Amino acid sequence: MKKTVLLLLAMLMVLSVAARGVKKINVVFIGNSITYGAEINHLTEAPPVRVAEMLRSKGYEVEYSNCGVSGSTTVDWLPERNSRIFSRMVSEADRLATKQGLLIFTMMLGTNDSAIDCCNGSPVDPIDYAANVKKIVDFLLDRYPGARVIVNYPIWYSPHTYNGARYLHQGLDRLQTYLPRIDAMCKDYAKERPQRVFQGSRKTFSYFKDRTDLFVAEPSALGQGLKFYLHPNPEGAIRLARFWTESIEKVVRR
């Protein structure tokens, strides 16, 4: 009798796993210092690490590559430039593309593009920002025919953000002009290349707005004891990862 009960329990566990439909996912994360995990332990606390943990806790098999690079803009990721940043991402994507499972790219760029003076190409005009993102996405769609691409909103940063590079009010205002460009682009892709490009959560910018408790407090170059908030702290990375995880799950279920 005892053996029969144990056998039945084992069968129920197998059926339960089958019902959940365990899936294999390979994820490439494209982004800047926020994706990389600057100011926190990028090996254990970065958003991509947390996303993988969350997906695995839900029964998915996950391999991923965190290709986030501090200071990078959409200009650095342009295919025609073939920068070290871009070529490394392609190398990682090629590797994951050979593995079983769905290949997903999740991208969050724009923070450094918006700065008054920061990095390569900044400040980037909203029209140019959208054109750059589209070039990157088109390359991914053409090179990896079975892949899906998620375009995420960049998140809020404080108007005192000045760490040698100037972001400030002007940069924050510019950053917000990128959001409707992402909306429009994803709507176009839904018509032109359905089920290939998806928009991430539209709540992330507003969710992080003025939530200084979710950021690392860093001394502003403006002085006077001012702090700026640009990089999520460990808890902020978890919150951001939850949004990204939800977006990935929606894509997998389609």
Tab-separated table of C-alpha atoms in Angstrom:
chain	number	residue	atom	x	y	z
A	1	MET	CA	0.000	0.000	0.000
A	2	LYS	CA	2.802	2.391	0.969
A	3	LYS	CA	4.672	1.696	-2.294
A	4	THR	CA	1.482	2.343	-4.274
A	5	VAL	CA	0.979	5.702	-2.581
A	6	LEU	CA	4.593	6.707	-3.242
A	7	LEU	CA	4.275	5.667	-6.882
A	8	LEU	CA	1.112	7.727	-7.270
A	9	LEU	CA	2.803	10.753	-5.695
A	10	ALA	CA	5.752	10.391	-8.054
A	11	MET	CA	3.409	10.203	-11.048
A	12	LEU	CA	1.565	13.313	-9.876
A	13	MET	CA	4.854	15.208	-9.610
A	14	VAL	CA	5.797	14.227	-13.170
A	15	LEU	CA	2.373	15.259	-14.455
A	16	SER	CA	2.628	18.541	-12.559
A	17	VAL	CA	5.967	19.371	-14.177
A	18	ALA	CA	4.595	18.460	-17.610
A	19	ALA	CA	1.523	20.617	-17.028
A	20	ARG	CA	3.679	23.592	-16.179
A	21	GLY	CA	5.391	23.164	-19.538
A	22	VAL	CA	8.996	23.705	-18.458
A	23	LYS	CA	10.661	25.736	-21.193
A	24	LYS	CA	14.246	26.482	-22.127
A	25	ILE	CA	15.024	30.181	-22.542
A	26	ASN	CA	18.236	31.817	-23.710
A	27	VAL	CA	18.371	35.536	-22.927
A	28	VAL	CA	20.763	38.246	-24.122
A	29	PHE	CA	20.620	41.472	-22.104
A	30	ILE	CA	21.593	44.650	-23.986
A	31	GLY	CA	22.092	47.820	-21.971
A	32	ASN	CA	24.329	50.211	-20.101
A	33	SER	CA	25.594	50.409	-16.504
A	34	ILE	CA	22.127	49.766	-15.086
A	35	THR	CA	21.914	46.443	-16.903
A	36	TYR	CA	25.547	45.664	-16.095
A	37	GLY	CA	24.947	46.243	-12.384
A	38	ALA	CA	27.213	49.216	-11.607
A	39	GLU	CA	27.498	50.239	-7.949
A	40	ILE	CA	26.294	46.783	-6.837
A	41	ASN	CA	27.806	43.317	-7.180
A	42	HIS	CA	27.242	42.754	-10.888
A	43	LEU	CA	27.945	39.030	-10.576
A	44	THR	CA	25.261	38.369	-7.967
A	45	GLU	CA	22.948	41.393	-7.813
A	46	ALA	CA	22.626	42.825	-11.351
A	47	PRO	CA	19.125	42.811	-12.894
A	48	PRO	CA	19.977	40.018	-15.398
A	49	VAL	CA	21.126	37.785	-12.532
A	50	ARG	CA	17.849	38.406	-10.709
A	51	VAL	CA	15.797	37.773	-13.860
A	52	ALA	CA	17.445	34.376	-14.306
A	53	GLU	CA	16.751	33.526	-10.659
A	54	MET	CA	13.097	34.527	-10.974
A	55	LEU	CA	12.561	32.584	-14.188
A	56	ARG	CA	14.188	29.481	-12.745
A	57	SER	CA	11.980	29.716	-9.660
A	58	LYS	CA	9.014	29.539	-12.044
A	59	GLY	CA	10.256	26.324	-13.644
A	60	TYR	CA	12.122	27.659	-16.666
A	61	GLU	CA	15.545	26.467	-17.740
A	62	VAL	CA	17.576	29.609	-18.375
A	63	GLU	CA	20.911	30.511	-19.893
A	64	TYR	CA	21.753	34.174	-20.273
A	65	SER	CA	24.455	36.681	-21.065
A	66	ASN	CA	24.663	40.095	-19.427
A	67	CYS	CA	26.031	42.272	-22.246
A	68	GLY	CA	25.366	45.549	-20.443
A	69	VAL	CA	28.275	48.003	-20.736
A	70	SER	CA	28.684	51.072	-18.562
A	71	GLY	CA	28.593	54.356	-20.459
A	72	SER	CA	27.188	52.876	-23.647
A	73	THR	CA	24.658	54.657	-25.839
A	74	THR	CA	22.595	53.485	-28.800
A	75	VAL	CA	25.418	54.836	-30.984
A	76	ASP	CA	27.822	52.274	-29.496
A	77	TRP	CA	25.376	49.471	-30.337
A	78	LEU	CA	24.857	50.412	-33.982
A	79	PRO	CA	25.591	47.405	-36.238
A	80	GLU	CA	27.509	49.471	-38.782
A	81	ARG	CA	30.012	50.579	-36.152
A	82	ASN	CA	30.798	46.979	-35.182
A	83	SER	CA	32.286	48.184	-31.905
A	84	ARG	CA	33.785	45.827	-29.324
A	85	ILE	CA	30.552	46.240	-27.361
A	86	PHE	CA	28.480	45.160	-30.336
A	87	SER	CA	30.756	42.348	-31.516
A	88	ARG	CA	30.855	40.825	-28.024
A	89	MET	CA	27.069	40.809	-27.909
A	90	VAL	CA	26.898	39.116	-31.317
A	91	SER	CA	29.408	36.508	-30.182
A	92	GLU	CA	27.329	35.742	-27.086
A	93	ALA	CA	24.097	35.682	-29.075
A	94	ASP	CA	25.622	33.330	-31.656
A	95	ARG	CA	26.642	31.011	-28.833
A	96	LEU	CA	23.192	30.991	-27.239
A	97	ALA	CA	21.484	30.650	-30.620
A	98	THR	CA	23.048	27.204	-31.044
A	99	LYS	CA	21.384	25.966	-27.861
A	100	GLN	CA	17.953	24.456	-27.548
A	101	GLY	CA	15.229	26.881	-26.559
A	102	LEU	CA	13.821	30.294	-27.402
A	103	LEU	CA	16.331	33.089	-27.932
A	104	ILE	CA	15.214	36.406	-26.432
A	105	PHE	CA	16.925	39.791	-26.538
A	106	THR	CA	15.885	42.306	-23.900
A	107	MET	CA	17.165	45.841	-24.379
A	108	MET	CA	17.209	48.944	-22.198
A	109	LEU	CA	19.133	51.900	-23.611
A	110	GLY	CA	18.675	55.659	-23.454
A	111	THR	CA	20.040	56.870	-20.132
A	112	ASN	CA	23.427	57.894	-21.520
A	113	ASP	CA	21.900	59.016	-24.827
A	114	SER	CA	19.920	61.623	-22.921
A	115	ALA	CA	22.845	63.209	-21.072
A	116	ILE	CA	24.014	66.721	-21.889
A	117	ASP	CA	27.562	65.452	-22.252
A	118	CYS	CA	28.423	61.928	-21.322
A	119	CYS	CA	29.329	59.319	-23.809
A	120	ASN	CA	29.593	58.512	-27.481
A	121	GLY	CA	27.010	60.547	-29.389
A	122	SER	CA	25.268	62.149	-26.438
A	123	PRO	CA	23.011	63.994	-26.373
A	124	VAL	CA	21.032	61.951	-28.886
A	125	ASP	CA	18.000	63.573	-30.490
A	126	PRO	CA	14.735	61.628	-29.935
A	127	ILE	CA	14.364	60.968	-33.671
A	128	ASP	CA	17.933	59.658	-33.870
A	129	TYR	CA	17.431	57.611	-30.709
A	130	ALA	CA	14.454	55.819	-32.253
A	131	ALA	CA	16.328	55.299	-35.532
A	132	ASN	CA	19.306	53.821	-33.666
A	133	VAL	CA	17.137	51.423	-31.677
A	134	LYS	CA	15.402	50.331	-34.873
A	135	LYS	CA	18.726	49.589	-36.573
A	136	ILE	CA	19.771	47.416	-33.653
A	137	VAL	CA	16.446	45.588	-33.545
A	138	ASP	CA	16.372	45.033	-37.327
A	139	PHE	CA	19.844	43.519	-37.195
A	140	LEU	CA	18.799	41.103	-34.451
A	141	LEU	CA	15.628	40.085	-36.277
A	142	ASP	CA	17.522	39.399	-39.512
A	143	ARG	CA	20.466	37.554	-37.976
A	144	TYR	CA	18.357	35.468	-35.581
A	145	PRO	CA	15.125	34.571	-37.437
A	146	GLY	CA	13.551	32.678	-34.552
A	147	ALA	CA	14.418	35.221	-31.865
A	148	ARG	CA	12.177	37.651	-30.011
A	149	VAL	CA	13.210	41.184	-29.030
A	150	ILE	CA	11.889	43.142	-26.044
A	151	VAL	CA	12.420	46.924	-25.994
A	152	ASN	CA	12.263	48.346	-22.467
A	153	TYR	CA	11.787	51.896	-21.263
A	154	PRO	CA	14.872	53.473	-19.701
A	155	ILE	CA	14.173	54.214	-16.048
A	156	TRP	CA	14.057	57.539	-14.194
A	157	TYR	CA	17.141	59.263	-12.807
A	158	SER	CA	17.343	62.285	-10.532
A	159	PRO	CA	17.738	65.824	-11.940
A	160	HIS	CA	20.920	66.301	-9.871
A	161	THR	CA	22.655	63.466	-11.709
A	162	TYR	CA	26.160	64.703	-12.471
A	163	ASN	CA	29.073	62.306	-12.101
A	164	GLY	CA	31.570	63.999	-14.366
A	165	ALA	CA	29.058	63.524	-17.139
A	166	ARG	CA	26.121	65.928	-16.937
A	167	TYR	CA	22.599	64.564	-17.036
A	168	LEU	CA	20.653	67.117	-14.935
A	169	HIS	CA	17.129	68.439	-15.633
A	170	GLN	CA	17.816	68.843	-19.328
A	171	GLY	CA	18.865	65.231	-19.711
A	172	LEU	CA	15.909	63.952	-17.699
A	173	ASP	CA	13.525	65.947	-19.889
A	174	ARG	CA	15.157	64.513	-23.006
A	175	LEU	CA	14.970	60.974	-21.631
A	176	GLN	CA	11.206	61.257	-21.347
A	177	THR	CA	10.901	62.192	-25.017
A	178	TYR	CA	12.283	58.749	-25.860
A	179	LEU	CA	9.348	56.918	-24.287
A	180	PRO	CA	6.669	57.775	-26.887
A	181	ARG	CA	9.211	56.940	-29.594
A	182	ILE	CA	9.498	53.425	-28.141
A	183	ASP	CA	5.701	53.171	-28.023
A	184	ALA	CA	5.359	54.135	-31.677
A	185	MET	CA	8.173	51.866	-32.820
A	186	CYS	CA	6.750	48.798	-31.066
A	187	LYS	CA	3.321	49.480	-32.581
A	188	ASP	CA	4.889	49.608	-36.036
A	189	TYR	CA	6.727	46.339	-35.460
A	190	ALA	CA	3.508	44.686	-34.294
A	191	LYS	CA	2.109	45.354	-37.780
A	192	GLU	CA	5.225	44.878	-39.888
A	193	ARG	CA	6.890	41.958	-38.076
A	194	PRO	CA	4.234	40.487	-35.781
A	195	GLN	CA	5.233	38.330	-32.834
A	196	ARG	CA	8.886	39.325	-33.166
A	197	VAL	CA	9.235	42.615	-31.276
A	198	PHE	CA	7.552	43.353	-27.967
A	199	GLN	CA	7.382	46.335	-25.677
A	200	GLY	CA	8.473	45.914	-22.095
A	201	SER	CA	6.420	47.292	-19.228
A	202	ARG	CA	5.363	50.917	-19.648
A	203	LYS	CA	5.281	51.315	-15.870
A	204	THR	CA	9.001	51.205	-15.121
A	205	PHE	CA	9.824	54.899	-15.591
A	206	SER	CA	6.961	56.068	-13.381
A	207	TYR	CA	7.573	53.268	-10.884
A	208	PHE	CA	11.146	54.394	-10.226
A	209	LYS	CA	10.387	58.130	-10.373
A	210	ASP	CA	11.480	59.802	-7.107
A	211	ARG	CA	11.941	56.380	-5.477
A	212	THR	CA	15.359	57.312	-4.137
A	213	ASP	CA	15.153	54.365	-1.731
A	214	LEU	CA	15.659	52.083	-4.767
A	215	PHE	CA	18.888	53.778	-5.901
A	216	VAL	CA	22.450	54.101	-4.734
A	217	ALA	CA	23.001	57.616	-3.343
A	218	GLU	CA	26.047	59.062	-5.109
A	219	PRO	CA	27.677	62.479	-4.509
A	220	SER	CA	26.781	64.974	-7.218
A	221	ALA	CA	29.532	66.994	-8.894
A	222	LEU	CA	27.280	70.005	-8.270
A	223	GLY	CA	28.572	69.924	-4.704
A	224	GLN	CA	26.723	71.419	-1.723
A	225	GLY	CA	26.200	67.934	-0.348
A	226	LEU	CA	23.787	67.020	-3.128
A	227	LYS	CA	23.259	63.373	-4.000
A	228	PHE	CA	22.174	61.935	-7.319
A	229	TYR	CA	20.270	58.744	-8.077
A	230	LEU	CA	21.095	56.873	-11.259
A	231	HIS	CA	21.994	53.263	-10.479
A	232	PRO	CA	19.541	50.929	-8.739
A	233	ASN	CA	20.681	49.498	-5.421
A	234	PRO	CA	20.239	45.745	-4.745
A	235	GLU	CA	16.543	46.173	-3.963
A	236	GLY	CA	16.044	48.421	-6.992
A	237	ALA	CA	17.698	45.783	-9.194
A	238	ILE	CA	15.209	43.213	-7.889
A	239	ARG	CA	12.258	45.503	-8.624
A	240	LEU	CA	13.521	46.179	-12.152
A	241	ALA	CA	14.135	42.461	-12.685
A	242	ARG	CA	10.515	41.732	-11.787
A	243	PHE	CA	9.306	43.956	-14.624
A	244	TRP	CA	11.731	42.343	-17.066
A	245	THR	CA	10.769	38.850	-15.923
A	246	GLU	CA	7.065	39.576	-16.463
A	247	SER	CA	7.811	40.836	-19.983
A	248	ILE	CA	9.853	37.756	-20.837
A	249	GLU	CA	7.127	35.444	-19.537
A	250	LYS	CA	4.524	37.193	-21.696
A	251	VAL	CA	6.698	36.667	-24.769
A	252	VAL	CA	7.276	32.992	-23.954
A	253	ARG	CA	3.546	32.369	-23.534
A	254	ARG	CA	2.603	33.842	-26.921
